[in-house]
Tab-separated table of C-alpha atoms and ligand atoms in Angstrom:
chain	number	residue	atom	x	y	z
A	1248	UNK	CA	17.916	-16.749	-92.722
A	1249	UNK	CA	20.061	-15.512	-89.906
A	1250	UNK	CA	22.454	-12.707	-90.723
A	1251	UNK	CA	25.594	-11.981	-88.708
A	1252	UNK	CA	26.023	-8.271	-88.089
A	1253	UNK	CA	27.053	-6.450	-91.222
A	1254	UNK	CA	29.366	-9.165	-92.486
A	1255	UNK	CA	28.882	-12.488	-94.157
A	1256	UNK	CA	27.614	-15.476	-92.276
A	1257	UNK	CA	30.677	-17.581	-91.567
A	1258	UNK	CA	30.297	-21.336	-91.194
A	1259	UNK	CA	33.400	-23.295	-90.190
A	1260	UNK	CA	33.507	-27.085	-90.564
A	1261	UNK	CA	36.289	-29.568	-89.912
A	1262	UNK	CA	37.396	-30.498	-93.404
A	1263	UNK	CA	36.649	-30.560	-97.101
A	1264	UNK	CA	34.075	-33.358	-96.850
A	1265	UNK	CA	32.222	-31.464	-94.136
A	1266	UNK	CA	32.049	-28.199	-96.110
A	1267	UNK	CA	30.798	-30.123	-99.145
A	1268	UNK	CA	28.073	-31.675	-96.956
A	1269	UNK	CA	27.168	-28.287	-95.547
A	1270	UNK	CA	26.993	-26.662	-98.992
A	1271	UNK	CA	24.778	-29.460	-100.268
A	1272	UNK	CA	22.487	-29.033	-97.259
A	1273	UNK	CA	22.127	-25.369	-98.242
A	1274	UNK	CA	21.396	-26.271	-101.888
A	1275	UNK	CA	18.735	-28.780	-100.834
A	1276	UNK	CA	17.105	-26.221	-98.558
A	1277	UNK	CA	16.998	-23.619	-101.313
A	1278	UNK	CA	15.563	-25.929	-103.965
A	1279	UNK	CA	12.976	-27.293	-101.530
A	1280	UNK	CA	11.741	-23.729	-101.054
A	1281	UNK	CA	11.876	-22.853	-104.739
A	1282	UNK	CA	12.027	-25.793	-107.206
A	1283	UNK	CA	12.514	-23.445	-110.194
A	1284	UNK	CA	15.655	-22.051	-108.553
A	1285	UNK	CA	18.087	-20.168	-110.795
A	1286	UNK	CA	21.579	-21.360	-109.884
A	1287	UNK	CA	24.970	-19.885	-110.756
A	1288	UNK	CA	27.734	-22.489	-110.785
A	1289	UNK	CA	31.436	-21.969	-110.111
A	1290	UNK	CA	34.079	-24.366	-111.336
A	1291	UNK	CA	37.590	-24.908	-109.894
A	1292	UNK	CA	38.431	-27.758	-107.524
A	1293	UNK	CA	36.619	-26.484	-104.455
A	1294	UNK	CA	32.944	-27.073	-105.394
A	1295	UNK	CA	33.558	-30.567	-106.808
A	1296	UNK	CA	32.700	-32.270	-103.500
A	1297	UNK	CA	29.417	-30.378	-103.449
A	1298	UNK	CA	28.718	-31.351	-107.065
A	1299	UNK	CA	29.452	-35.004	-106.285
A	1300	UNK	CA	26.829	-35.005	-103.527
A	1301	UNK	CA	24.412	-32.996	-105.659
A	1302	UNK	CA	24.814	-35.291	-108.679
A	1303	UNK	CA	23.948	-38.301	-106.492
A	1304	UNK	CA	20.859	-36.603	-105.075
A	1305	UNK	CA	17.485	-38.301	-105.287
A	1306	UNK	CA	15.699	-34.978	-105.341
A	1307	UNK	CA	14.576	-33.651	-108.722
A	1308	UNK	CA	16.365	-30.570	-110.020
A	1309	UNK	CA	14.550	-30.703	-113.341
A	1310	UNK	CA	12.866	-27.349	-112.830
A	1311	UNK	CA	16.008	-25.536	-111.711
A	1312	UNK	CA	17.891	-23.419	-114.242
A	1313	UNK	CA	21.668	-23.311	-114.379
A	1314	UNK	CA	24.108	-20.587	-115.374
A	1315	UNK	CA	27.880	-20.678	-115.077
A	1316	UNK	CA	30.129	-18.074	-113.632
A	1317	UNK	CA	32.927	-18.051	-116.163
A	1318	UNK	CA	34.696	-19.779	-119.038
A	1319	UNK	CA	38.050	-19.633	-120.813
A	1320	UNK	CA	37.942	-17.749	-124.101
A	1321	UNK	CA	38.631	-20.054	-127.040
A	1322	UNK	CA	37.504	-23.324	-125.480
A	1323	UNK	CA	34.496	-25.156	-126.860
A	1324	UNK	CA	32.168	-27.186	-124.633
A	1325	UNK	CA	34.006	-30.419	-125.479
A	1326	UNK	CA	37.478	-29.183	-124.532
A	1327	UNK	CA	38.763	-31.110	-121.514
A	1328	UNK	CA	39.838	-27.868	-119.828
A	1329	UNK	CA	36.539	-26.066	-120.364
A	1330	UNK	CA	34.326	-25.278	-117.398
A	1331	UNK	CA	31.426	-26.164	-119.634
A	1332	UNK	CA	32.541	-29.763	-119.851
A	1333	UNK	CA	33.320	-30.040	-116.150
A	1334	UNK	CA	29.884	-28.779	-115.158
A	1335	UNK	CA	28.137	-30.970	-117.683
A	1336	UNK	CA	29.974	-34.126	-116.661
A	1337	UNK	CA	30.087	-33.550	-112.913
A	1338	UNK	CA	26.621	-32.179	-112.359
A	1339	UNK	CA	24.223	-31.395	-115.183
A	1340	UNK	CA	24.318	-34.733	-117.028
A	1341	UNK	CA	23.996	-36.872	-113.872
A	1342	UNK	CA	21.096	-34.664	-112.721
A	1343	UNK	CA	19.485	-34.982	-116.164
A	1344	UNK	CA	18.824	-31.273	-116.352
A	1345	UNK	CA	16.839	-30.625	-119.549
A	1346	UNK	CA	18.934	-28.622	-122.059
A	1347	UNK	CA	16.324	-25.847	-122.040
A	1348	UNK	CA	17.281	-25.137	-118.431
A	1349	UNK	CA	21.027	-24.904	-119.052
A	1350	UNK	CA	22.600	-21.542	-119.926
A	1351	UNK	CA	26.360	-21.911	-119.920
A	1352	UNK	CA	28.792	-19.319	-121.256
A	1353	UNK	CA	30.765	-20.667	-124.173
A	1354	UNK	CA	34.373	-19.808	-124.823
A	1355	UNK	CA	34.363	-20.649	-128.538
A	1356	UNK	CA	32.310	-17.661	-129.648
A	1357	UNK	CA	33.443	-15.207	-132.320
A	1358	UNK	CA	32.817	-12.120	-130.239
A	1359	UNK	CA	33.190	-12.833	-126.496
A	1360	UNK	CA	32.138	-9.322	-125.454
A	1361	UNK	CA	28.946	-9.604	-127.460
A	1362	UNK	CA	28.310	-13.044	-125.943
A	1363	UNK	CA	28.893	-11.563	-122.479
A	1364	UNK	CA	26.328	-8.806	-123.053
A	1365	UNK	CA	23.840	-11.359	-124.416
A	1366	UNK	CA	24.417	-13.522	-121.328
A	1367	UNK	CA	23.448	-10.645	-119.046
A	1368	UNK	CA	20.199	-10.316	-120.983
A	1369	UNK	CA	19.371	-14.019	-120.708
A	1370	UNK	CA	20.166	-13.857	-117.007
A	1371	UNK	CA	17.830	-10.914	-116.529
A	1372	UNK	CA	15.086	-12.671	-118.498
A	1373	UNK	CA	15.440	-15.673	-116.154
A	1374	UNK	CA	14.799	-13.322	-113.226
A	1375	UNK	CA	18.411	-13.226	-111.991
A	1376	UNK	CA	20.403	-15.736	-109.960
A	1377	UNK	CA	18.753	-17.065	-106.794
A	1378	UNK	CA	21.722	-19.054	-105.533
A	1379	UNK	CA	25.296	-18.389	-106.618
A	1380	UNK	CA	27.971	-20.943	-105.726
A	1381	UNK	CA	31.466	-19.428	-105.537
A	1382	UNK	CA	35.048	-20.358	-104.825
A	1383	UNK	CA	37.891	-17.910	-104.325
A	1384	UNK	CA	41.257	-17.746	-106.057
A	1385	UNK	CA	44.436	-17.397	-104.003
A	1386	UNK	CA	44.699	-13.808	-105.202
A	1387	UNK	CA	41.145	-13.070	-104.070
A	1388	UNK	CA	39.392	-13.393	-107.420
A	1389	UNK	CA	35.785	-14.525	-107.642
A	1390	UNK	CA	34.782	-15.899	-111.021
A	1391	UNK	CA	37.655	-14.599	-113.124
A	1392	UNK	CA	37.422	-11.091	-111.692
A	1393	UNK	CA	41.091	-10.580	-111.055
A	1394	UNK	CA	42.385	-8.040	-108.492
A	1395	UNK	CA	41.610	-4.503	-109.659
A	1396	UNK	CA	38.302	-5.496	-111.296
A	1397	UNK	CA	35.579	-2.915	-110.866
A	1398	UNK	CA	33.268	-3.762	-107.999
A	1399	UNK	CA	30.390	-2.760	-110.305
A	1400	UNK	CA	31.553	-4.846	-113.287
A	1401	UNK	CA	29.182	-6.894	-115.442
A	1402	UNK	CA	29.773	-10.048	-117.513
A	1403	UNK	CA	32.709	-9.314	-119.833
A	1404	UNK	CA	36.092	-10.592	-120.947
A	1405	UNK	CA	39.015	-10.376	-118.553
A	1406	UNK	CA	42.729	-10.884	-119.018
A	1407	UNK	CA	43.996	-13.550	-116.639
A	1408	UNK	CA	46.986	-12.939	-114.384
A	1409	UNK	CA	49.967	-15.278	-114.617
A	1410	UNK	CA	49.215	-16.369	-111.065
A	1411	UNK	CA	45.768	-17.554	-112.111
A	1412	UNK	CA	47.099	-19.200	-115.271
A	1413	UNK	CA	49.720	-21.014	-113.206
A	1414	UNK	CA	46.999	-22.294	-110.865
A	1415	UNK	CA	45.300	-23.890	-113.900
A	1416	UNK	CA	48.495	-25.237	-115.512
A	1417	UNK	CA	47.962	-28.799	-114.304
A	1418	UNK	CA	44.630	-29.166	-116.092
A	1419	UNK	CA	46.178	-27.976	-119.368
A	1420	UNK	CA	49.539	-29.742	-119.150
A	1421	UNK	CA	51.514	-26.492	-118.933
A	1422	UNK	CA	50.955	-22.821	-118.186
A	1423	UNK	CA	51.587	-21.879	-121.837
A	1424	UNK	CA	48.479	-23.780	-122.829
A	1425	UNK	CA	46.220	-21.982	-120.360
A	1426	UNK	CA	44.170	-19.347	-122.218
A	1427	UNK	CA	45.031	-15.718	-121.513
A	1428	UNK	CA	41.449	-14.497	-121.548
A	1429	UNK	CA	38.193	-15.520	-119.947
A	1430	UNK	CA	34.559	-14.447	-119.946
A	1431	UNK	CA	33.261	-13.954	-116.445
A	1432	UNK	CA	30.206	-12.649	-114.669
A	1433	UNK	CA	31.181	-9.303	-113.199
A	1434	UNK	CA	31.376	-8.485	-109.503
A	1435	UNK	CA	28.249	-6.343	-109.929
A	1436	UNK	CA	26.497	-9.315	-111.546
A	1437	UNK	CA	27.524	-11.618	-108.690
A	1438	UNK	CA	26.376	-9.106	-106.063
A	1439	UNK	CA	22.887	-9.158	-107.607
A	1440	UNK	CA	22.460	-12.868	-106.846
A	1441	UNK	CA	19.890	-13.229	-104.063
A	1442	UNK	CA	22.030	-15.626	-102.078
A	1443	UNK	CA	25.756	-16.265	-102.414
A	1444	UNK	CA	27.501	-19.303	-100.953
A	1445	UNK	CA	31.291	-19.180	-101.108
A	1446	UNK	CA	33.352	-22.281	-100.377
A	1447	UNK	CA	37.021	-22.298	-99.393
A	1448	UNK	CA	39.212	-25.177	-98.326
A	1449	UNK	CA	42.808	-25.666	-97.287
A	1450	UNK	CA	45.663	-23.749	-95.776
A	1451	UNK	CA	46.558	-22.177	-99.148
A	1452	UNK	CA	43.341	-20.144	-98.940
A	1453	UNK	CA	43.766	-19.025	-95.311
A	1454	UNK	CA	45.373	-15.632	-96.035
A	1455	UNK	CA	42.982	-14.662	-98.786
A	1456	UNK	CA	39.997	-15.759	-96.684
A	1457	UNK	CA	41.212	-13.457	-93.899
A	1458	UNK	CA	41.613	-10.512	-96.277
A	1459	UNK	CA	38.259	-11.191	-97.907
A	1460	UNK	CA	36.278	-11.460	-94.659
A	1461	UNK	CA	38.169	-9.297	-92.181
A	1462	UNK	CA	39.971	-6.843	-94.441
A	1463	UNK	CA	38.611	-3.712	-96.118
A	1464	UNK	CA	36.266	-3.923	-99.111
A	1465	UNK	CA	38.609	-3.365	-102.019
A	1466	UNK	CA	38.908	-4.191	-105.699
A	1467	UNK	CA	42.365	-5.540	-104.800
A	1468	UNK	CA	40.556	-8.483	-103.155
A	1469	UNK	CA	37.474	-8.976	-105.339
A	1470	UNK	CA	35.949	-11.489	-102.887
A	1471	UNK	CA	35.809	-8.734	-100.246
A	1472	UNK	CA	32.911	-7.239	-102.251
A	1473	UNK	CA	30.755	-9.945	-100.645
A	1474	UNK	CA	30.898	-7.917	-97.428
A	1475	UNK	CA	28.426	-5.626	-99.197
A	1476	UNK	CA	26.043	-8.482	-99.951
A	1477	UNK	CA	22.957	-8.762	-97.745
A	1478	UNK	CA	22.873	-12.544	-97.855
A	1479	UNK	CA	26.181	-14.328	-98.258
A	1480	UNK	CA	27.532	-17.382	-96.469
A	1481	UNK	CA	31.187	-18.404	-96.446
A	1482	UNK	CA	31.559	-22.128	-95.769
A	1483	UNK	CA	35.155	-22.740	-94.703
A	1484	UNK	CA	37.085	-25.705	-93.471
A	1485	UNK	CA	39.327	-25.308	-90.409
A	1486	UNK	CA	42.447	-24.850	-92.538
A	1487	UNK	CA	40.905	-22.101	-94.688
A	1488	UNK	CA	39.573	-20.373	-91.549
A	1489	UNK	CA	42.849	-20.690	-89.639
A	1490	UNK	CA	44.036	-17.083	-90.178
A	1491	UNK	CA	40.745	-15.396	-89.169
A	1492	UNK	CA	41.272	-13.174	-86.132
A	1493	UNK	CA	37.662	-13.751	-85.050
A	1494	UNK	CA	37.649	-17.468	-85.803
A	1495	UNK	CA	36.485	-18.449	-82.303
A	1496	UNK	CA	33.796	-15.787	-82.402
A	1497	UNK	CA	32.436	-17.102	-85.707
A	1498	UNK	CA	32.400	-20.643	-84.376
A	1499	UNK	CA	30.592	-19.625	-81.207
A	1500	UNK	CA	28.051	-17.684	-83.260
A	1501	UNK	CA	27.357	-20.637	-85.549
A	1502	UNK	CA	26.878	-23.010	-82.629
A	1503	UNK	CA	24.765	-20.663	-80.539
A	1504	UNK	CA	22.548	-18.765	-82.919
A	1505	UNK	CA	19.620	-20.954	-81.887
A	1506	UNK	CA	19.702	-19.057	-78.556
A	1507	UNK	CA	18.419	-15.877	-80.184
A	1508	UNK	CA	14.957	-15.268	-78.723
A	1509	UNK	CA	15.362	-18.054	-76.074
B	1845	LIG	C1	39.209	-20.341	-110.982
B	1845	LIG	C2	37.747	-20.013	-111.205
B	1845	LIG	C3	37.064	-19.575	-109.941
B	1845	LIG	C4	37.496	-20.462	-108.794
B	1845	LIG	C5	38.959	-20.304	-108.536
B	1845	LIG	C6	39.490	-21.142	-107.395
B	1845	LIG	O1	40.084	-19.425	-111.455
B	1845	LIG	N1	37.541	-19.060	-112.209
B	1845	LIG	O2	35.674	-19.575	-110.132
B	1845	LIG	O3	36.774	-20.128	-107.644
B	1845	LIG	O4	39.682	-20.614	-109.712
B	1845	LIG	O5	39.726	-22.453	-107.814
B	1845	LIG	P1	39.957	-23.660	-106.852
B	1845	LIG	O6	38.632	-23.941	-106.248
B	1845	LIG	O7	40.434	-24.760	-107.730
B	1845	LIG	O8	40.965	-23.226	-105.852
């Protein structure tokens, strides 16, 4: 793996389809190297193109184990707005992942904090996440780690901001129906993944992508914590990359890295 300086590896592709292709190429490479890969899955709209390609894959993912990043408190796995259901329908069922290899956080538990602590234990017992797929919220959150979350946080419950609830309003019919709480892997948990691949698409993400990649590491932009990660790749489409000051540099680097050692 080729690492760019002290920052993330930045890969810029033309559009949403192209970043989904690129992310799937990464997934295939990782599972080819390690068939019993432990994967952390994000939900949200952004990774759906990746999951579509992945679900149609001919390769077997039967040995891989799957964890999810977050879930709304109160929602059972059948709820249409649950991340559980999205991941099952979009990816895990089509891939025929055996239930013993699926470890998804549930929102309908009596004691979410207890469930969060138990999740950390299961994750540790699985050997930790090898490949974590991430998106980023417009306010910089990763998982449901809202701005101000501790950079060392572990899986726990978080109170969602109105901004985040508004972003999910469509899926629930109205903002009032969007749960106020979520269980999410912490930033510390995410940083322990061996490889992190963050996807971002569209103009609406351009400012947060700039702050996350080129701004200071700060709990105000939880995604900026990835600057501390030794192996993280941001796969961006042109629109999401459009506010990066070093956009041309990143593109040149990606196209020319094969020259190293030539
Ligand atoms: C949600 C999820 C995140 C996701 C983010 C962005 O709040 N908890 O994991 O990355 O929203 O979502 P989208 O990809 O739809 O923009």
